Coordinates of C-alpha atoms in Angstrom, one line a residue:
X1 CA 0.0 0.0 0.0
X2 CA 1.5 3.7 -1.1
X3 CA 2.2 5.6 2.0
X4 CA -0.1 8.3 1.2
X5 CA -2.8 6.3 1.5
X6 CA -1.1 4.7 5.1
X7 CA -1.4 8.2 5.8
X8 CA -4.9 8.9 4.5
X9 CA -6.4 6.4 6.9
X10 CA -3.8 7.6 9.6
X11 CA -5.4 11.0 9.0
X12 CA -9.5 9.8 8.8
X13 CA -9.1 8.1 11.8
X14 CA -7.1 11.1 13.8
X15 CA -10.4 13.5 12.2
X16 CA -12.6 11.1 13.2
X17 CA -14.0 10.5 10.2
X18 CA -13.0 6.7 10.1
X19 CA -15.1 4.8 12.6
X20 CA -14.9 1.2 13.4
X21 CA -18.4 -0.8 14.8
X22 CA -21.8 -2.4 12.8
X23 CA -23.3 0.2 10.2
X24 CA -25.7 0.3 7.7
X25 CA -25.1 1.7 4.4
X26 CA -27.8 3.8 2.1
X27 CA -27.9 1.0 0.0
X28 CA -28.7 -1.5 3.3
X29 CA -26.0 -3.0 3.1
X30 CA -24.2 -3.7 6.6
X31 CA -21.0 -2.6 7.1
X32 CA -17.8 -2.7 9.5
X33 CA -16.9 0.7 9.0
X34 CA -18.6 4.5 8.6
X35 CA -16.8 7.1 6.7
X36 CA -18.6 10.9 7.6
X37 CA -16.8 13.3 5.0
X38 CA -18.4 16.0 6.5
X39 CA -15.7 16.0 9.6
X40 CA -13.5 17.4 7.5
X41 CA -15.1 20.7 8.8
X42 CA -12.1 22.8 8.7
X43 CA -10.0 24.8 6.6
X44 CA -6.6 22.9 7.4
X45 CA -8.5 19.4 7.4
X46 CA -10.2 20.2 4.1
X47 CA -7.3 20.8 2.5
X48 CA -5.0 18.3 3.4
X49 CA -7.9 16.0 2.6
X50 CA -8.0 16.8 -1.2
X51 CA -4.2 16.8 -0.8
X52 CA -4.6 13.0 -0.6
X53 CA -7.3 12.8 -3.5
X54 CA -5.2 14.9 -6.0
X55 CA -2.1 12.2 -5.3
X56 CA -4.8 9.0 -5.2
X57 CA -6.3 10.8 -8.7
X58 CA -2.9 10.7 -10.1
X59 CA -1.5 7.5 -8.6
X60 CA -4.4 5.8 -10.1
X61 CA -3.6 6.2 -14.3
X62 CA -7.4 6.7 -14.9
X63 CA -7.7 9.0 -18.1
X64 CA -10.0 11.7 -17.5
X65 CA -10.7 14.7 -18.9
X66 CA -12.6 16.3 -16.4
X67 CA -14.1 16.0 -12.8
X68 CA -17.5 16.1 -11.6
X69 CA -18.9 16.5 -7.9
X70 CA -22.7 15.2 -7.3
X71 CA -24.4 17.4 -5.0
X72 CA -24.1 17.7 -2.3
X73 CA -20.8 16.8 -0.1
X74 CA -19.5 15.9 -4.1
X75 CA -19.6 19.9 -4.5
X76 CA -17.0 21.0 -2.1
X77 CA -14.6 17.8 -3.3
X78 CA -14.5 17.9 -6.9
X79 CA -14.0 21.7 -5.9
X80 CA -11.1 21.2 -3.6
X81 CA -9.7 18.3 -5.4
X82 CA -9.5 20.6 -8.9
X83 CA -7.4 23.1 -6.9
X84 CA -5.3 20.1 -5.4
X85 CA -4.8 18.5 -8.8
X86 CA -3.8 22.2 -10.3
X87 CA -0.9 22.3 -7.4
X88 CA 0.5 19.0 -8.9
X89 CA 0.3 19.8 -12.3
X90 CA -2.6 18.8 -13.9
X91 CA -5.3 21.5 -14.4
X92 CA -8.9 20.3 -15.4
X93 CA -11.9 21.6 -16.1
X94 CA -14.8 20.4 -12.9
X95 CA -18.5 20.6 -12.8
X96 CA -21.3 19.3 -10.5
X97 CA -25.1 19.6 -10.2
X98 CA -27.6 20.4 -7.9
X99 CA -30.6 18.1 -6.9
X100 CA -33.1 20.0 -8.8
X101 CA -32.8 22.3 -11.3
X102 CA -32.8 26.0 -10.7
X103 CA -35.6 27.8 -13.4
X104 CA -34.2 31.2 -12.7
X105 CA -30.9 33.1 -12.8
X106 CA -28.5 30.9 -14.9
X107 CA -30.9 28.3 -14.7
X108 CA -30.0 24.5 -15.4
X109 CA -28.9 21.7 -13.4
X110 CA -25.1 21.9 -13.9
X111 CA -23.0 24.5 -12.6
X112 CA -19.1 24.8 -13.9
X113 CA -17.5 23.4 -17.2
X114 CA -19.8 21.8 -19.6
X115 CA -19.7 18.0 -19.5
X116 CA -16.8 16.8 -21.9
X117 CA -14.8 13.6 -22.6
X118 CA -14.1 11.6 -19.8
X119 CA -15.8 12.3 -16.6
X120 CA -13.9 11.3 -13.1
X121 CA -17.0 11.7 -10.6
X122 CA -15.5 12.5 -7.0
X123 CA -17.4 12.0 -3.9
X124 CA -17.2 11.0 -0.4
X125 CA -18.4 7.2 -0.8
X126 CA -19.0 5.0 -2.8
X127 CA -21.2 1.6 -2.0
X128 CA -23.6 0.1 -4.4
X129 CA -23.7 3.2 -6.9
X130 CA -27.3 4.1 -6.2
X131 CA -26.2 8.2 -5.6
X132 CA -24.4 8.2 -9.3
X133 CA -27.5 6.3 -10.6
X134 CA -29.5 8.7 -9.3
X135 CA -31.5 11.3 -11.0
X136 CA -29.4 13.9 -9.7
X137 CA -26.4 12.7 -11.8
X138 CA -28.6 12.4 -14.9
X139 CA -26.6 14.7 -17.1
X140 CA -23.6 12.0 -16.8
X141 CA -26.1 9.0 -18.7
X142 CA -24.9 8.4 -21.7
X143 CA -21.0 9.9 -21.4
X144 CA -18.1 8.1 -21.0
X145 CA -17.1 8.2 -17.2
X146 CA -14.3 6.9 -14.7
X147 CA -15.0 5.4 -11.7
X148 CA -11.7 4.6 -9.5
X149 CA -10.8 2.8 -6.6
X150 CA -9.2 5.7 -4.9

C-alpha cells in the first residue's frame, strides 16, 4: 500500500472521520466501518484532505478529462480536489449539479465546465452506486465516465 494512503487512513481516523463498529449503508447494506466526509469541517482538514485525492487521482492512471462532484458533499470535493490537482500539475476543467434544477438566474442543473470527454466523478463514498444512478447525476447517462478505486 503507497504511503499516502497509510497516511490517509492515519489521518480519517485522527479527524474522526473513520469509525470502526456495525453500520448500515444507504444501500442496506451492513458494514464494519462509517466514513462521515463531513468531519472534515475545517479549513486545514479540508485541504489536506483533497491533498490526498489529487495524489490518489494521479496515482491511479485513470484517463480523464474532467471531474464532476454530485451534490451535495460531491460539491466541495471535486471543488477542492481541482485546486489540489492544479498544485500538482494537472489543471482540469470540474462541474457538478444540484438536486433539482434552478428555473431562474442561470438556470439549469449543472453548474461549472460543460460536461466533456471523460468524466472522473468525486465523492465521499461510494457503496452500491445508487447516488451516481441517481436522477441527480442524470446529465452523466450516456458519457463516458471513470469510476476509480481511490
Amino acid at each position: 500500500m503507497a504511503d499516502f494512503r497509510k497516511d490517509f487512513i492515519a489521518f480519517c481516523v485522527e479527524q474522526s472521520v473513520l469509525k470502526f463498529g456495525q453500520f448500515v449503508t444507504k444501500s442496506g447494506r451492513t458494514t464494519p466501518y462509517f466514513f462521515n466526509a463531513g468531519l472534515f469541517n475545517t479549513g486545514a482538514a479540508l485541504e489536506r484532505l483533497t491533498q490526498f485525492y489529487a495524489k490518489a487521482i494521479l496515482a491511479s492512471g485513470v484517463h480523464f478529462d474532467m471531474l464532476f462532484g454530485p451534490a451535495y458533499k460531491g460539491i466541495v470535493l471535486v471543488s477542492t480536489a481541482a485546486i489540489a490537482l492544479a498544485r500538482e500539475g494537472r489543471n482540469v476543467p470540474f462541474a457538478f449539479n444540484r438536486k433539482e434544477a434552478k428555473s431562474h438566474g442561470e438556470g439549469g442543473e449543472l453548474i461549472g465546465a460543460p460536461l466533456a470527454a471523460r468524466v472522473l466523478i468525486v465523492d465521499d463514498v461510494l457503496t452500491a452506486g445508487t447516488a451516481c444512478a441517481s436522477r441527480s447525476t442524470s446529465s452523466l447517462w450516456g458519457r463516458p465516465a471513470c469510476v476509480a478505486k481511490l
